[in-house]
């Protein structure tokens, strides 16, 4: 993600900021321009210092303090480009629902930031009744009721409100044996199922998918049942980014797609902070990197070359604080090839052709000969 600043006083800002901590001005995100802007009131509208040619209004969900995105003042839309996809929001008469919904919207807006940066299609149900994207954020109607299941079905992404409860999400993470479980991760995983439906309708595209991920016609229910009963194969790290990815080609695609989103967004943040790695060790050249590129337009080779040493550094810093690895994954050779496939598909959506390389440059030169692969205790 970019690093934002107040146009009035140059104070650095978070993506979720609503008021500048330095000058006190209201802030709003302009999705068409991809910038956070300081605002000045103009009647019932706002002038944006980052775009003096237009006036703006806040997304209607700003009334609930869950959205800081703006809409052009003369637009008939009352919700921003992210919130207009909401089909169902939680019952706000239940006290705990509003703070949980806020957490969900923060994660969802970070998802839409990346969707917009990658120029991926995102029609609403109004724009495309058959293929439009929509969200239901649901809570179980009663403590004794069955839990709401997070998932995707024909363009509708359902997210359980319980996932916004940190303790419940951590309990689920341990119960499922997952190294990583976040609201943003859920969104990135479920949106992958949506894009699979959108991008692989053509038989030729489907054949290309099967060459990389396997045959999705395999019985999905039976595959998940076997996964939960018997677990992943022992050698899964060679070909899958997570154990769950080994359960079925659809889940493999979704986990790998989500991982690609993790990578490009994190590398953009590192680029915004001007990060350079120059480790003081004998083989420092194998861990060195200069993150001076836009990962949304870079080659996958450039992305991987920066990603491996960056995540090694992040894990090392976390361990110095006595924390678990920030990046608890290992990218095996098979995963790199799958990331290359997804990279090419996403770039094609933006109208850019990506030449297939020689087995992704011999799987990124043997993962930099193994020197920069993040160390993760199994």
Short mmCIF file of C-alpha atoms in Angstrom, two decimals:
data_model
loop_
_atom_site.label_atom_id
_atom_site.label_comp_id
_atom_site.label_asym_id
_atom_site.label_seq_id
_atom_site.Cartn_x
_atom_site.Cartn_y
_atom_site.Cartn_z
CA UNK A 1 0.00 0.00 0.00
CA UNK A 2 1.08 3.57 -0.64
CA UNK A 3 2.22 5.89 2.13
CA UNK A 4 -0.19 8.80 2.45
CA UNK A 5 0.30 12.33 3.77
CA UNK A 6 -1.83 15.34 4.62
CA UNK A 7 -1.66 17.89 1.79
CA UNK A 8 -1.97 20.75 4.30
CA UNK A 9 0.75 19.87 6.83
CA UNK A 10 2.55 16.82 5.30
CA UNK A 11 1.76 14.64 8.30
CA UNK A 12 2.06 10.91 7.40
CA UNK A 13 -1.32 9.20 7.45
CA UNK A 14 -2.68 5.70 7.79
CA UNK A 15 -5.06 4.35 5.16
CA UNK A 16 -7.81 4.26 7.82
CA UNK A 17 -7.19 7.81 9.12
CA UNK A 18 -10.23 10.07 9.37
CA UNK A 19 -8.61 13.14 10.92
CA UNK A 20 -5.06 14.46 10.63
CA UNK A 21 -3.36 14.15 14.03
CA UNK A 22 -1.25 17.22 13.30
CA UNK A 23 -3.54 19.87 11.80
CA UNK A 24 -6.92 18.36 12.72
CA UNK A 25 -8.35 18.49 9.20
CA UNK A 26 -10.92 15.94 8.04
CA UNK A 27 -9.56 13.32 5.70
CA UNK A 28 -11.12 11.25 2.95
CA UNK A 29 -9.86 8.66 0.49
CA UNK A 30 -10.40 9.41 -3.20
CA UNK A 31 -10.56 5.97 -4.85
CA UNK A 32 -10.51 7.33 -8.41
CA UNK A 33 -7.14 8.96 -7.73
CA UNK A 34 -5.83 6.51 -5.16
CA UNK A 35 -4.94 9.24 -2.66
CA UNK A 36 -5.88 10.28 0.84
CA UNK A 37 -6.88 13.93 0.84
CA UNK A 38 -7.23 16.64 3.41
CA UNK A 39 -10.68 18.20 3.16
CA UNK A 40 -12.26 21.60 3.57
CA UNK A 41 -16.02 21.97 4.10
CA UNK A 42 -18.06 23.64 1.36
CA UNK A 43 -21.68 23.70 2.46
CA UNK A 44 -22.89 20.12 2.59
CA UNK A 45 -19.99 19.00 0.38
CA UNK A 46 -16.21 18.88 0.67
CA UNK A 47 -13.32 20.35 -1.27
CA UNK A 48 -10.36 17.99 -1.51
CA UNK A 49 -6.88 19.49 -1.43
CA UNK A 50 -5.68 16.61 -3.60
CA UNK A 51 -8.27 17.37 -6.32
CA UNK A 52 -9.31 21.00 -6.56
CA UNK A 53 -11.28 20.37 -9.78
CA UNK A 54 -14.06 18.40 -8.05
CA UNK A 55 -16.23 18.47 -4.96
CA UNK A 56 -16.95 15.36 -2.92
CA UNK A 57 -19.32 13.81 -0.43
CA UNK A 58 -18.64 11.05 2.06
CA UNK A 59 -19.82 7.51 1.49
CA UNK A 60 -23.12 6.98 3.27
CA UNK A 61 -21.45 4.45 5.59
CA UNK A 62 -19.35 7.27 7.02
CA UNK A 63 -22.40 7.99 9.18
CA UNK A 64 -21.56 4.76 11.04
CA UNK A 65 -17.83 5.66 11.11
CA UNK A 66 -16.95 2.54 9.14
CA UNK A 67 -15.81 4.17 5.87
CA UNK A 68 -13.61 7.16 5.02
CA UNK A 69 -13.96 6.88 1.22
CA UNK A 70 -15.41 9.68 -0.88
CA UNK A 71 -17.87 9.88 -3.77
CA UNK A 72 -17.98 12.66 -6.37
CA UNK A 73 -20.58 15.19 -5.23
CA UNK A 74 -22.56 15.06 -8.46
CA UNK A 75 -22.67 11.25 -8.56
CA UNK A 76 -26.06 9.57 -8.07
CA UNK A 77 -24.27 6.97 -5.95
CA UNK A 78 -24.47 7.43 -2.20
CA UNK A 79 -22.04 4.62 -1.33
CA UNK A 80 -18.37 4.45 -2.31
CA UNK A 81 -16.98 1.96 -4.82
CA UNK A 82 -16.36 -0.56 -2.01
CA UNK A 83 -19.50 -0.16 0.09
CA UNK A 84 -21.94 -0.32 -2.81
CA UNK A 85 -21.16 -4.06 -2.96
CA UNK A 86 -22.61 -4.64 0.52
CA UNK A 87 -25.84 -6.63 0.33
CA UNK A 88 -26.31 -7.30 4.04
CA UNK A 89 -24.75 -5.50 7.00
CA UNK A 90 -25.04 -6.56 10.66
CA UNK A 91 -27.93 -5.56 12.90
CA UNK A 92 -26.52 -2.39 14.47
CA UNK A 93 -28.98 -2.52 17.36
CA UNK A 94 -26.79 -5.27 18.80
CA UNK A 95 -24.03 -3.34 20.64
CA UNK A 96 -21.06 -5.54 19.71
CA UNK A 97 -21.94 -5.63 16.02
CA UNK A 98 -20.84 -2.10 15.12
CA UNK A 99 -17.20 -2.37 16.30
CA UNK A 100 -16.93 -5.76 14.60
CA UNK A 101 -18.36 -4.38 11.37
CA UNK A 102 -15.80 -1.55 11.53
CA UNK A 103 -12.98 -4.10 11.59
CA UNK A 104 -14.54 -5.93 8.66
CA UNK A 105 -14.85 -2.74 6.61
CA UNK A 106 -11.22 -1.80 7.25
CA UNK A 107 -10.16 -5.16 5.82
CA UNK A 108 -12.65 -4.96 2.94
CA UNK A 109 -11.44 -1.51 1.91
CA UNK A 110 -7.84 -2.75 1.87
CA UNK A 111 -9.05 -5.52 -0.41
CA UNK A 112 -10.65 -2.97 -2.75
CA UNK A 113 -7.52 -0.85 -2.69
CA UNK A 114 -5.64 -3.76 -4.28
CA UNK A 115 -8.48 -4.64 -6.68
CA UNK A 116 -8.42 -1.06 -7.97
CA UNK A 117 -4.62 -0.95 -8.14
CA UNK A 118 -4.59 -4.15 -10.23
CA UNK A 119 -7.44 -2.94 -12.49
CA UNK A 120 -9.50 -6.04 -11.77
CA UNK A 121 -13.19 -6.01 -12.75
CA UNK A 122 -15.61 -5.58 -9.85
CA UNK A 123 -19.18 -5.14 -11.12
CA UNK A 124 -21.98 -4.74 -8.61
CA UNK A 125 -25.13 -6.88 -8.70
CA UNK A 126 -26.95 -3.89 -10.19
CA UNK A 127 -24.39 -3.55 -12.99
CA UNK A 128 -24.21 -7.30 -13.66
CA UNK A 129 -27.01 -9.36 -12.05
CA UNK A 130 -25.36 -12.64 -13.09
CA UNK A 131 -21.69 -11.99 -12.32
CA UNK A 132 -21.82 -9.04 -9.94
CA UNK A 133 -19.94 -9.08 -6.63
CA UNK A 134 -21.80 -8.76 -3.31
CA UNK A 135 -21.12 -9.20 0.41
CA UNK A 136 -23.19 -10.48 3.32
CA UNK A 137 -21.79 -9.77 6.80
CA UNK A 138 -23.76 -12.01 9.11
CA UNK A 139 -23.94 -12.88 12.79
CA UNK A 140 -25.50 -16.05 14.19
CA UNK A 141 -29.10 -15.18 15.20
CA UNK A 142 -28.61 -16.72 18.67
CA UNK A 143 -25.73 -18.24 20.68
CA UNK A 144 -27.27 -21.69 20.28
CA UNK A 145 -27.75 -21.29 16.51
CA UNK A 146 -25.37 -22.91 14.02
CA UNK A 147 -22.38 -20.67 13.20
CA UNK A 148 -22.38 -18.57 10.06
CA UNK A 149 -19.98 -20.06 7.53
CA UNK A 150 -17.60 -17.78 5.67
CA UNK A 151 -17.52 -18.59 1.97
CA UNK A 152 -18.34 -17.73 -1.63
CA UNK A 153 -21.21 -18.78 -3.88
CA UNK A 154 -21.91 -17.35 -7.34
CA UNK A 155 -20.52 -13.90 -6.63
CA UNK A 156 -21.83 -13.59 -3.07
CA UNK A 157 -19.16 -13.55 -0.37
CA UNK A 158 -20.43 -14.29 3.13
CA UNK A 159 -18.28 -13.37 6.12
CA UNK A 160 -19.11 -14.41 9.65
CA UNK A 161 -19.14 -11.47 12.04
CA UNK A 162 -17.46 -13.75 14.60
CA UNK A 163 -14.26 -13.50 12.55
CA UNK A 164 -13.95 -9.89 13.76
CA UNK A 165 -13.66 -11.16 17.34
CA UNK A 166 -9.91 -11.53 17.83
CA UNK A 167 -10.16 -14.24 20.47
CA UNK A 168 -12.64 -16.29 18.43
CA UNK A 169 -10.56 -15.95 15.29
CA UNK A 170 -7.45 -17.08 17.18
CA UNK A 171 -9.37 -20.02 18.59
CA UNK A 172 -10.40 -21.00 15.09
CA UNK A 173 -6.84 -20.59 13.84
CA UNK A 174 -5.57 -23.08 16.43
CA UNK A 175 -8.47 -25.46 15.89
CA UNK A 176 -7.88 -25.49 12.12
CA UNK A 177 -4.10 -25.77 12.46
CA UNK A 178 -3.55 -22.60 10.44
CA UNK A 179 -0.34 -20.53 10.66
CA UNK A 180 -2.20 -17.37 9.61
CA UNK A 181 -5.84 -16.23 9.90
CA UNK A 182 -6.94 -12.62 9.48
CA UNK A 183 -9.97 -10.73 8.21
CA UNK A 184 -7.93 -9.40 5.30
CA UNK A 185 -6.75 -12.92 4.52
CA UNK A 186 -10.36 -14.12 4.43
CA UNK A 187 -11.31 -11.40 1.97
CA UNK A 188 -8.35 -12.11 -0.29
CA UNK A 189 -9.12 -15.84 -0.26
CA UNK A 190 -12.84 -15.50 -0.95
CA UNK A 191 -12.38 -12.89 -3.68
CA UNK A 192 -10.17 -15.45 -5.42
CA UNK A 193 -13.14 -17.80 -5.73
CA UNK A 194 -15.09 -14.94 -7.27
CA UNK A 195 -12.36 -14.24 -9.82
CA UNK A 196 -11.99 -17.93 -10.62
CA UNK A 197 -15.65 -17.94 -11.67
CA UNK A 198 -15.10 -14.75 -13.66
CA UNK A 199 -11.83 -15.62 -15.41
CA UNK A 200 -12.12 -19.30 -16.23
CA UNK A 201 -15.35 -19.63 -18.17
CA UNK A 202 -13.64 -20.12 -21.51
CA UNK A 203 -12.71 -23.80 -22.17
CA UNK A 204 -9.19 -22.86 -23.26
CA UNK A 205 -8.60 -20.87 -20.08
CA UNK A 206 -9.95 -23.77 -18.06
CA UNK A 207 -7.52 -26.18 -19.71
CA UNK A 208 -4.64 -23.86 -18.87
CA UNK A 209 -5.84 -23.72 -15.27
CA UNK A 210 -5.95 -27.52 -15.02
CA UNK A 211 -2.37 -27.83 -16.25
CA UNK A 212 -1.21 -25.79 -13.26
CA UNK A 213 -3.68 -26.53 -10.44
CA UNK A 214 -5.31 -29.82 -11.41
CA UNK A 215 -8.84 -30.84 -12.31
CA UNK A 216 -11.42 -28.80 -10.43
CA UNK A 217 -14.10 -31.36 -11.38
CA UNK A 218 -12.83 -33.54 -8.55
CA UNK A 219 -15.63 -33.96 -5.96
CA UNK A 220 -15.24 -30.85 -3.78
CA UNK A 221 -17.14 -32.12 -0.75
CA UNK A 222 -15.32 -35.44 -0.73
CA UNK A 223 -11.95 -33.69 -1.13
CA UNK A 224 -12.56 -31.44 1.87
CA UNK A 225 -13.82 -34.36 3.95
CA UNK A 226 -10.65 -36.30 3.20
CA UNK A 227 -8.49 -33.27 3.99
CA UNK A 228 -10.06 -32.73 7.41
CA UNK A 229 -9.99 -36.44 8.26
CA UNK A 230 -6.52 -37.35 6.96
CA UNK A 231 -4.72 -34.03 6.64
CA UNK A 232 -2.42 -32.81 3.89
CA UNK A 233 0.18 -35.04 2.21
CA UNK A 234 3.58 -34.97 3.91
CA UNK A 235 5.26 -33.30 0.93
CA UNK A 236 2.66 -30.55 0.52
CA UNK A 237 5.16 -27.63 1.04
CA UNK A 238 6.80 -28.49 -2.30
CA UNK A 239 3.67 -27.70 -4.30
CA UNK A 240 1.22 -25.81 -2.07
CA UNK A 241 1.43 -22.50 -0.23
CA UNK A 242 -0.62 -23.89 2.69
CA UNK A 243 -1.75 -27.32 3.80
CA UNK A 244 -5.36 -26.31 3.06
CA UNK A 245 -4.38 -25.50 -0.53
CA UNK A 246 -3.68 -29.20 -1.06
CA UNK A 247 -7.33 -30.12 -0.42
CA UNK A 248 -8.74 -29.22 -3.86
CA UNK A 249 -7.71 -27.20 -6.96
CA UNK A 250 -10.24 -24.48 -6.15
CA UNK A 251 -8.73 -23.99 -2.69
CA UNK A 252 -5.22 -24.17 -4.12
CA UNK A 253 -6.06 -21.34 -6.50
CA UNK A 254 -7.72 -19.28 -3.76
CA UNK A 255 -4.84 -19.68 -1.30
CA UNK A 256 -2.26 -18.84 -3.97
CA UNK A 257 -4.26 -15.84 -5.23
CA UNK A 258 -4.58 -14.51 -1.67
CA UNK A 259 -0.85 -14.95 -1.25
CA UNK A 260 -0.19 -12.92 -4.39
CA UNK A 261 -2.27 -10.10 -2.91
CA UNK A 262 -0.28 -10.34 0.34
CA UNK A 263 2.94 -9.98 -1.63
CA UNK A 264 2.13 -7.04 -3.88
CA UNK A 265 0.48 -4.99 -1.13
CA UNK A 266 3.31 -5.59 1.36
CA UNK A 267 5.99 -4.83 -1.23
CA UNK A 268 4.23 -1.60 -2.18
CA UNK A 269 4.36 -0.57 1.48
CA UNK A 270 8.05 -1.46 1.67
CA UNK A 271 8.64 0.59 -1.49
CA UNK A 272 6.75 3.55 -0.01
CA UNK A 273 9.10 3.49 2.98
CA UNK A 274 12.15 3.27 0.71
CA UNK A 275 13.30 -0.01 2.20
CA UNK A 276 16.76 -1.35 1.33
CA UNK A 277 18.21 -4.52 2.82
CA UNK A 278 21.99 -4.80 3.18
CA UNK A 279 22.58 -7.59 5.72
CA UNK A 280 25.99 -7.68 7.42
CA UNK A 281 26.69 -11.37 6.87
CA UNK A 282 29.14 -13.26 4.67
CA UNK A 283 26.57 -14.01 1.96
CA UNK A 284 24.94 -10.60 2.20
CA UNK A 285 24.44 -10.34 -1.56
CA UNK A 286 21.98 -13.24 -1.44
CA UNK A 287 19.87 -11.46 1.19
CA UNK A 288 20.22 -7.93 -0.19
CA UNK A 289 17.44 -6.16 -2.02
CA UNK A 290 16.39 -2.68 -3.01
CA UNK A 291 12.59 -2.37 -3.03
CA UNK A 292 12.39 0.52 -5.47
CA UNK A 293 9.66 -0.71 -7.81
CA UNK A 294 5.89 -0.87 -8.15
CA UNK A 295 4.91 -4.52 -7.53
CA UNK A 296 1.58 -4.02 -9.29
CA UNK A 297 3.41 -3.64 -12.59
CA UNK A 298 6.68 -5.49 -11.93
CA UNK A 299 7.68 -8.92 -13.23
CA UNK A 300 7.19 -11.88 -10.93
CA UNK A 301 10.96 -12.40 -10.90
CA UNK A 302 11.41 -8.90 -9.45
CA UNK A 303 8.67 -9.54 -6.91
CA UNK A 304 10.18 -12.82 -5.70
CA UNK A 305 13.72 -11.42 -5.67
CA UNK A 306 12.57 -8.75 -3.20
CA UNK A 307 10.03 -10.87 -1.31
CA UNK A 308 12.35 -13.60 -0.05
CA UNK A 309 14.91 -11.37 1.70
CA UNK A 310 12.21 -8.97 2.94
CA UNK A 311 10.26 -11.75 4.67
CA UNK A 312 13.45 -13.21 6.13
CA UNK A 313 14.16 -9.77 7.64
CA UNK A 314 10.59 -9.40 8.95
CA UNK A 315 10.69 -12.81 10.59
CA UNK A 316 14.07 -12.02 12.16
CA UNK A 317 12.70 -8.79 13.64
CA UNK A 318 9.65 -10.55 15.03
CA UNK A 319 11.79 -13.24 16.64
CA UNK A 320 13.87 -10.51 18.28
CA UNK A 321 10.63 -9.35 19.94
CA UNK A 322 9.74 -12.88 21.01
CA UNK A 323 6.86 -13.02 18.54
CA UNK A 324 5.82 -15.64 16.02
CA UNK A 325 7.02 -15.25 12.45
CA UNK A 326 5.21 -12.44 10.66
CA UNK A 327 5.46 -14.54 7.50
CA UNK A 328 4.92 -18.19 8.47
CA UNK A 329 5.15 -19.62 4.94
CA UNK A 330 7.67 -21.27 2.67
CA UNK A 331 7.45 -20.84 -1.10
CA UNK A 332 8.20 -24.18 -2.73
CA UNK A 333 9.01 -24.54 -6.45
CA UNK A 334 5.46 -25.56 -7.33
CA UNK A 335 4.07 -22.49 -5.58
CA UNK A 336 6.30 -20.17 -7.60
CA UNK A 337 4.93 -21.62 -10.84
CA UNK A 338 1.36 -21.15 -9.61
CA UNK A 339 2.11 -17.57 -8.59
CA UNK A 340 3.47 -17.02 -12.10
CA UNK A 341 0.18 -18.24 -13.58
CA UNK A 342 -1.87 -15.92 -11.37
CA UNK A 343 0.48 -13.01 -12.02
CA UNK A 344 -0.02 -13.44 -15.77
CA UNK A 345 -3.83 -13.65 -15.45
CA UNK A 346 -4.03 -10.53 -13.32
CA UNK A 347 -1.73 -8.59 -15.60
CA UNK A 348 -3.83 -9.68 -18.59
CA UNK A 349 -6.90 -8.18 -16.87
CA UNK A 350 -5.07 -4.87 -16.85
CA UNK A 351 -4.38 -5.23 -20.57
CA UNK A 352 -0.73 -6.23 -20.24
CA UNK A 353 0.69 -9.32 -21.87
CA UNK A 354 3.08 -11.35 -19.73
CA UNK A 355 5.43 -13.69 -21.54
CA UNK A 356 5.72 -17.12 -20.00
CA UNK A 357 9.33 -17.47 -18.90
CA UNK A 358 11.52 -20.54 -18.78
CA UNK A 359 9.73 -22.31 -15.92
CA UNK A 360 9.70 -18.95 -14.13
CA UNK A 361 13.40 -18.49 -14.58
CA UNK A 362 14.17 -21.95 -13.26
CA UNK A 363 11.94 -21.26 -10.28
CA UNK A 364 13.64 -17.99 -9.44
CA UNK A 365 17.12 -19.45 -9.76
CA UNK A 366 16.61 -22.16 -7.22
CA UNK A 367 14.88 -19.77 -4.81
CA UNK A 368 18.08 -17.73 -4.78
CA UNK A 369 19.92 -20.99 -4.12
CA UNK A 370 18.02 -21.38 -0.87
CA UNK A 371 19.85 -18.58 0.92
CA UNK A 372 16.99 -16.13 1.20
CA UNK A 373 14.07 -18.48 1.82
CA UNK A 374 12.31 -17.46 5.04
CA UNK A 375 13.08 -19.79 7.91
CA UNK A 376 9.86 -21.20 9.35
CA UNK A 377 9.82 -23.78 12.09
CA UNK A 378 7.55 -26.66 11.14
#
